[in-house]
PDB file of C-alpha atoms and ligand atoms in Angstrom:
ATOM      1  CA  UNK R   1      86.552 -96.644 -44.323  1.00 48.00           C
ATOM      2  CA  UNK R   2      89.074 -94.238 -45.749  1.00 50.00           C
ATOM      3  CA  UNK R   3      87.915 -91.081 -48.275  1.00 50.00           C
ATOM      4  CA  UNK R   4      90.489 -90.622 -50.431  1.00 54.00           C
ATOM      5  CA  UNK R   5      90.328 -87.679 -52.261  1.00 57.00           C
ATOM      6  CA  UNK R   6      91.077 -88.006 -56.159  1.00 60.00           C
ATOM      7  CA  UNK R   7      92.731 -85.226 -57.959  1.00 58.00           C
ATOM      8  CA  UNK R   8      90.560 -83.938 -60.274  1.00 61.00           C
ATOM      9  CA  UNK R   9      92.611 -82.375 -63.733  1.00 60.00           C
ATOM     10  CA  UNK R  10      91.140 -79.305 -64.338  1.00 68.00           C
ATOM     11  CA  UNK R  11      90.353 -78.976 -67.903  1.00 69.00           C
ATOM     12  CA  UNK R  12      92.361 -76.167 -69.348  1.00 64.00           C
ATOM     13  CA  UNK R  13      90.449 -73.094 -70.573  1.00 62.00           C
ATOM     14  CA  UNK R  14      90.005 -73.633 -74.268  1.00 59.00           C
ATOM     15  CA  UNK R  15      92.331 -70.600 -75.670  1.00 60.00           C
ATOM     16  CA  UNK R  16      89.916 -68.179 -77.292  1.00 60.00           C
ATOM     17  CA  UNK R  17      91.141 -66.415 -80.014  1.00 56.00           C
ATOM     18  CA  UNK R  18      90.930 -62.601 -79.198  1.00 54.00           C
ATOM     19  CA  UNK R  19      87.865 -61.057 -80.984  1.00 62.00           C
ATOM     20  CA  UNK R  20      88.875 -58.358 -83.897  1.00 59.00           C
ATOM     21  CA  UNK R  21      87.293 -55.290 -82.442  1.00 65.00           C
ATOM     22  CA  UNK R  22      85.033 -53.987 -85.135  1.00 69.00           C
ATOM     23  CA  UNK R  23      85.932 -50.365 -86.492  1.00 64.00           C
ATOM     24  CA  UNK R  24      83.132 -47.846 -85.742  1.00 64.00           C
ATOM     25  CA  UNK R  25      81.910 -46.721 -88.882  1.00 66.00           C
ATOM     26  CA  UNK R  26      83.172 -43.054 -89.273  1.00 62.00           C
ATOM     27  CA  UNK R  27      80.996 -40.226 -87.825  1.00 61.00           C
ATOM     28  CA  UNK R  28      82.299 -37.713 -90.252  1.00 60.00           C
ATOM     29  CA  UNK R  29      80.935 -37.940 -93.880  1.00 63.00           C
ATOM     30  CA  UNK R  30      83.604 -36.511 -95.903  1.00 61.00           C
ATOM     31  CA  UNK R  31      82.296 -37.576 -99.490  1.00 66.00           C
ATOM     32  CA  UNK R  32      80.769 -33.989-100.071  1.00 67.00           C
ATOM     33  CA  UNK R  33      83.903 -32.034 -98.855  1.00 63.00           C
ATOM     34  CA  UNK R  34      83.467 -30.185-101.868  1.00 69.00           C
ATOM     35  CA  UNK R  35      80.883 -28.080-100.311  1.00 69.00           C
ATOM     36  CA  UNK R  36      82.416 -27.393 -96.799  1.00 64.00           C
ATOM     37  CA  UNK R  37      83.455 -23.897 -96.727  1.00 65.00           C
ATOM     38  CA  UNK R  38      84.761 -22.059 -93.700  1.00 63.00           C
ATOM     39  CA  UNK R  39      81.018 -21.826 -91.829  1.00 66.00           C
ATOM     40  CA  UNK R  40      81.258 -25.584 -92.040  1.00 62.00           C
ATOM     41  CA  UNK R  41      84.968 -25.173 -90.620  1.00 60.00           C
ATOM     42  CA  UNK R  42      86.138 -23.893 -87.249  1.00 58.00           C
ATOM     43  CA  UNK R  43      89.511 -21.682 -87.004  1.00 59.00           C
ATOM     44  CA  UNK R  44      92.486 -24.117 -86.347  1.00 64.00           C
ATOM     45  CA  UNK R  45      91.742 -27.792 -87.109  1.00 63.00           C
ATOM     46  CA  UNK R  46      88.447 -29.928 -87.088  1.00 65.00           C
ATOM     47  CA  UNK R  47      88.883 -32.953 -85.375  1.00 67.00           C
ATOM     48  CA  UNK R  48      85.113 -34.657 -85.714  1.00 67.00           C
ATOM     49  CA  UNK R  49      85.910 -37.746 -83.939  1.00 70.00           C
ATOM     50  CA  UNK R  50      88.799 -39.558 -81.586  1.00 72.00           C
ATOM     51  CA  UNK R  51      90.860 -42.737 -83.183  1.00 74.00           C
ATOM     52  CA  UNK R  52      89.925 -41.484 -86.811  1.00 73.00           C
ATOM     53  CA  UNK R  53      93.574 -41.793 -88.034  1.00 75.00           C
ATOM     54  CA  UNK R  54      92.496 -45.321 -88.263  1.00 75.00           C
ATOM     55  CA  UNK R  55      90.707 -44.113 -91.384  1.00 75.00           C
ATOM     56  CA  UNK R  56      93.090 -41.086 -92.867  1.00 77.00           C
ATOM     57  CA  UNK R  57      96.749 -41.927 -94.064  1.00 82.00           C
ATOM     58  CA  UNK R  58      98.367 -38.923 -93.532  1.00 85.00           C
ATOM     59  CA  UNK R  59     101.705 -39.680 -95.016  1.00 89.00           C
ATOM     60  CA  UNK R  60     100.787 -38.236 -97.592  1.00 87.00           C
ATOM     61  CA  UNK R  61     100.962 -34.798 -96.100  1.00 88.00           C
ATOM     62  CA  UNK R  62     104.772 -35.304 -95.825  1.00 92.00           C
ATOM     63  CA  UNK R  63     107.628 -32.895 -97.037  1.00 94.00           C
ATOM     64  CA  UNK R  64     110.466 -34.433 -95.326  1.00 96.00           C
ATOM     65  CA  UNK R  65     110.650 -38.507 -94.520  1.00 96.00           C
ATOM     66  CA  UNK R  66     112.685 -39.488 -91.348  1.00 97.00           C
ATOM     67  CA  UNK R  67     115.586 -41.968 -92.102  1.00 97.00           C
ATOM     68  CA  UNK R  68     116.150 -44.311 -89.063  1.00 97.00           C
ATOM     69  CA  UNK R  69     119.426 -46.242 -88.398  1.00 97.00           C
ATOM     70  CA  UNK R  70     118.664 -48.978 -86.102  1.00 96.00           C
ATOM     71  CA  UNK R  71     122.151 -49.436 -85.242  1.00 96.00           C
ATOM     72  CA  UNK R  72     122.806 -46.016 -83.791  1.00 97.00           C
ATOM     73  CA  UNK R  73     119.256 -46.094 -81.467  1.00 97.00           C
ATOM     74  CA  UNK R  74     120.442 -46.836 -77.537  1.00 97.00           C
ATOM     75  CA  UNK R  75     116.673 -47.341 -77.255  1.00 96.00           C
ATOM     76  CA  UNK R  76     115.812 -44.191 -74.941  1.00 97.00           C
ATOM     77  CA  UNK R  77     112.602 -44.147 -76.569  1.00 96.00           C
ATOM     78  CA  UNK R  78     112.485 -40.226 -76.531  1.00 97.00           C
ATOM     79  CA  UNK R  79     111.249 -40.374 -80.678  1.00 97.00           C
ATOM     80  CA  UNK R  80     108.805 -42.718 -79.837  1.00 97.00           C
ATOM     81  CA  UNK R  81     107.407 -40.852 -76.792  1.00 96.00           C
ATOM     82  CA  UNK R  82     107.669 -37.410 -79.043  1.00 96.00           C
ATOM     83  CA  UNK R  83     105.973 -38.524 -82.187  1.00 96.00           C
ATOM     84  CA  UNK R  84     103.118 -37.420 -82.350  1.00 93.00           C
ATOM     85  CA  UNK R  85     101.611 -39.556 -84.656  1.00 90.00           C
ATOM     86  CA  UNK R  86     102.663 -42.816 -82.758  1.00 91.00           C
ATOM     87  CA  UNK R  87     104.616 -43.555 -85.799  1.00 94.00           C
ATOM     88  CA  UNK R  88     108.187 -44.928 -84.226  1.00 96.00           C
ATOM     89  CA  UNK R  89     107.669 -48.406 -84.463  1.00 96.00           C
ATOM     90  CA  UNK R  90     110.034 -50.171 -81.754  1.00 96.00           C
ATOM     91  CA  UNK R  91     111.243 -53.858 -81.762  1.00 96.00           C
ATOM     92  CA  UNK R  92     113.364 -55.091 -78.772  1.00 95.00           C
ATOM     93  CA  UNK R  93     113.719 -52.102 -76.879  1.00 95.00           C
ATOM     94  CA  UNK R  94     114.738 -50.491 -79.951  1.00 96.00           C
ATOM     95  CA  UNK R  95     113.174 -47.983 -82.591  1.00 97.00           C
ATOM     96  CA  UNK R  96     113.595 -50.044 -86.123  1.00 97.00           C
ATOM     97  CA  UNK R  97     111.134 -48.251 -88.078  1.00 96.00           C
ATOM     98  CA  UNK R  98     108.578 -45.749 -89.327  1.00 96.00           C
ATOM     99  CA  UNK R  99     105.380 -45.938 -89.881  1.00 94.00           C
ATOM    100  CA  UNK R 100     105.382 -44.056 -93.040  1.00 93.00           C
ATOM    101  CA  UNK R 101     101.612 -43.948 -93.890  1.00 91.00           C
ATOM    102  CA  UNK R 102     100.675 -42.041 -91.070  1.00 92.00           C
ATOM    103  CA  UNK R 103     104.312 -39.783 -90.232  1.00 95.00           C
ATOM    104  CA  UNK R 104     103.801 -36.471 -91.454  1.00 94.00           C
ATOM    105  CA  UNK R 105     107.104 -35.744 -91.215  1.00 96.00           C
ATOM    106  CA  UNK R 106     107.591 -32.793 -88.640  1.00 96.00           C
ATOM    107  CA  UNK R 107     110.969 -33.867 -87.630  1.00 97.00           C
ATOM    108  CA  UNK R 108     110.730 -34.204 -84.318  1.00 97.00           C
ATOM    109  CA  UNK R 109     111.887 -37.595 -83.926  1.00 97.00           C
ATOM    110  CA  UNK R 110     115.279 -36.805 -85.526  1.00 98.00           C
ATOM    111  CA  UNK R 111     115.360 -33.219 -83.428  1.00 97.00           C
ATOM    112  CA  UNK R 112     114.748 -35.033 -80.062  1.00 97.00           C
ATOM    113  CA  UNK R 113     117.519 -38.525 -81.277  1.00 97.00           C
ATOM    114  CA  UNK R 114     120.626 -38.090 -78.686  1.00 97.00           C
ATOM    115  CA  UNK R 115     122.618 -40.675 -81.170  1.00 98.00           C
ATOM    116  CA  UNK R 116     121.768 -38.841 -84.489  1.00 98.00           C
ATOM    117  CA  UNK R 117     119.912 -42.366 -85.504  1.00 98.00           C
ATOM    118  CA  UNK R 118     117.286 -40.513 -87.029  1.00 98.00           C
ATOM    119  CA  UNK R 119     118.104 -37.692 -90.090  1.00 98.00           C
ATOM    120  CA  UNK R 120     115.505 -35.654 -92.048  1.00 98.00           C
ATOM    121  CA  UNK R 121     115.337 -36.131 -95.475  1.00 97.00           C
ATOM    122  CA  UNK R 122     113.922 -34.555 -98.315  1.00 96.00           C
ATOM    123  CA  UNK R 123     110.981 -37.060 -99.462  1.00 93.00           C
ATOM    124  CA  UNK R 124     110.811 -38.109-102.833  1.00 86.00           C
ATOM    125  CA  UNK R 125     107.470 -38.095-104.147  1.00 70.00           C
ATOM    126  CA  UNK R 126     106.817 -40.323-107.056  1.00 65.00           C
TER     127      UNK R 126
HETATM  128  S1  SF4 Z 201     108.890 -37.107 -88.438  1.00 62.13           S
HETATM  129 FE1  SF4 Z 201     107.355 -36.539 -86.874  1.00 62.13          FE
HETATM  130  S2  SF4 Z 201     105.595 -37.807 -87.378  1.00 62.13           S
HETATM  131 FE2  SF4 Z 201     107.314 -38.710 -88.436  1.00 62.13          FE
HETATM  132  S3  SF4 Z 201     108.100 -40.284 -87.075  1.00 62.13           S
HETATM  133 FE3  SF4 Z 201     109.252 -38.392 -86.658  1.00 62.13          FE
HETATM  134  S4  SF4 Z 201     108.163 -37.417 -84.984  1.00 62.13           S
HETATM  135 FE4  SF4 Z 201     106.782 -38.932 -85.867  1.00 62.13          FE
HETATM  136  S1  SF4 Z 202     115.530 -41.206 -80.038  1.00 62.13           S
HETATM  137 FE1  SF4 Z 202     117.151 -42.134 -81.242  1.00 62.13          FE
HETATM  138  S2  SF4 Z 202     118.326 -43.388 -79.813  1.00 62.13           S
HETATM  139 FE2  SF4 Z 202     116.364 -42.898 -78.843  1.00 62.13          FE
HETATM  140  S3  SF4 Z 202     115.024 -44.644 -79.348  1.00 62.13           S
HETATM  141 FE3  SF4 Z 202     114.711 -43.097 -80.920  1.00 62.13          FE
HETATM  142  S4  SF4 Z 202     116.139 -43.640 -82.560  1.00 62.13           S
HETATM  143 FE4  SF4 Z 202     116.782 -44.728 -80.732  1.00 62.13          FE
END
């Protein structure tokens, strides 16, 4: 009497939607900044906690706004490695866009551009 073997279909994996990783509630109570002074302060900057950008636009802080030509960028990716607020947002192998809520507008981006797609420009604050 012959075995024969019978294929068994796995059953796919059911696709699992990727769970939203919940945002650590900040460390950093800044609702009484009003009463930090500098022994609350050290020299230079105070950064209480990693990732908290996630919580502080700082667009705001922004005297000149990088204009970005898309068709100029050769995509060497030298503003997006040089931001330093990860704000070169890059589609295709290409740069396309800023993040303008978090660029603070140092100018770097346009400084380190071989192809001139990026110019500083006097932001307009409403
Ligand atoms: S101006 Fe500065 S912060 Fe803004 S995108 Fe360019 S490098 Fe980044
Ligand atoms: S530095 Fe200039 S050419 Fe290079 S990716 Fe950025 S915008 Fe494009």
């Amino acid at each position: 009497m012959s075995v024969e073997k019978k294929a068994v279909a796995k059953k796919p994996a059911p696709l699992r939607k990727p769970r939203q990783k919940k945002l650590p509630k900040p460390k950093w109570d800044v609702s009484d900044l009003d009463t930090w002074g500098p022994d609350r302060h050290e020299l230079g900057a105070t950064i209480p906690e990693a990732g908290n950008s996630v919580y502080n636009e700082t667009g705001g802080w922004r005297t000149f706004v990088p204009e970005l030509d898309p068709e100029k960028c050769d995509g060497c990716m030298l503003c997006y490695f040089y931001c330093p607020d990860a704000s070169i947002i890059v589609e295709d192998g290409k740069a396309v866009a800023v993040d303008l809520a978090h660029c603070k507008g140092c100018g770097i981006c346009a400084k380190e551009c071989p192809t001139g797609a990026i110019v500083m420009k006097l932001d307009e604050k409403e």
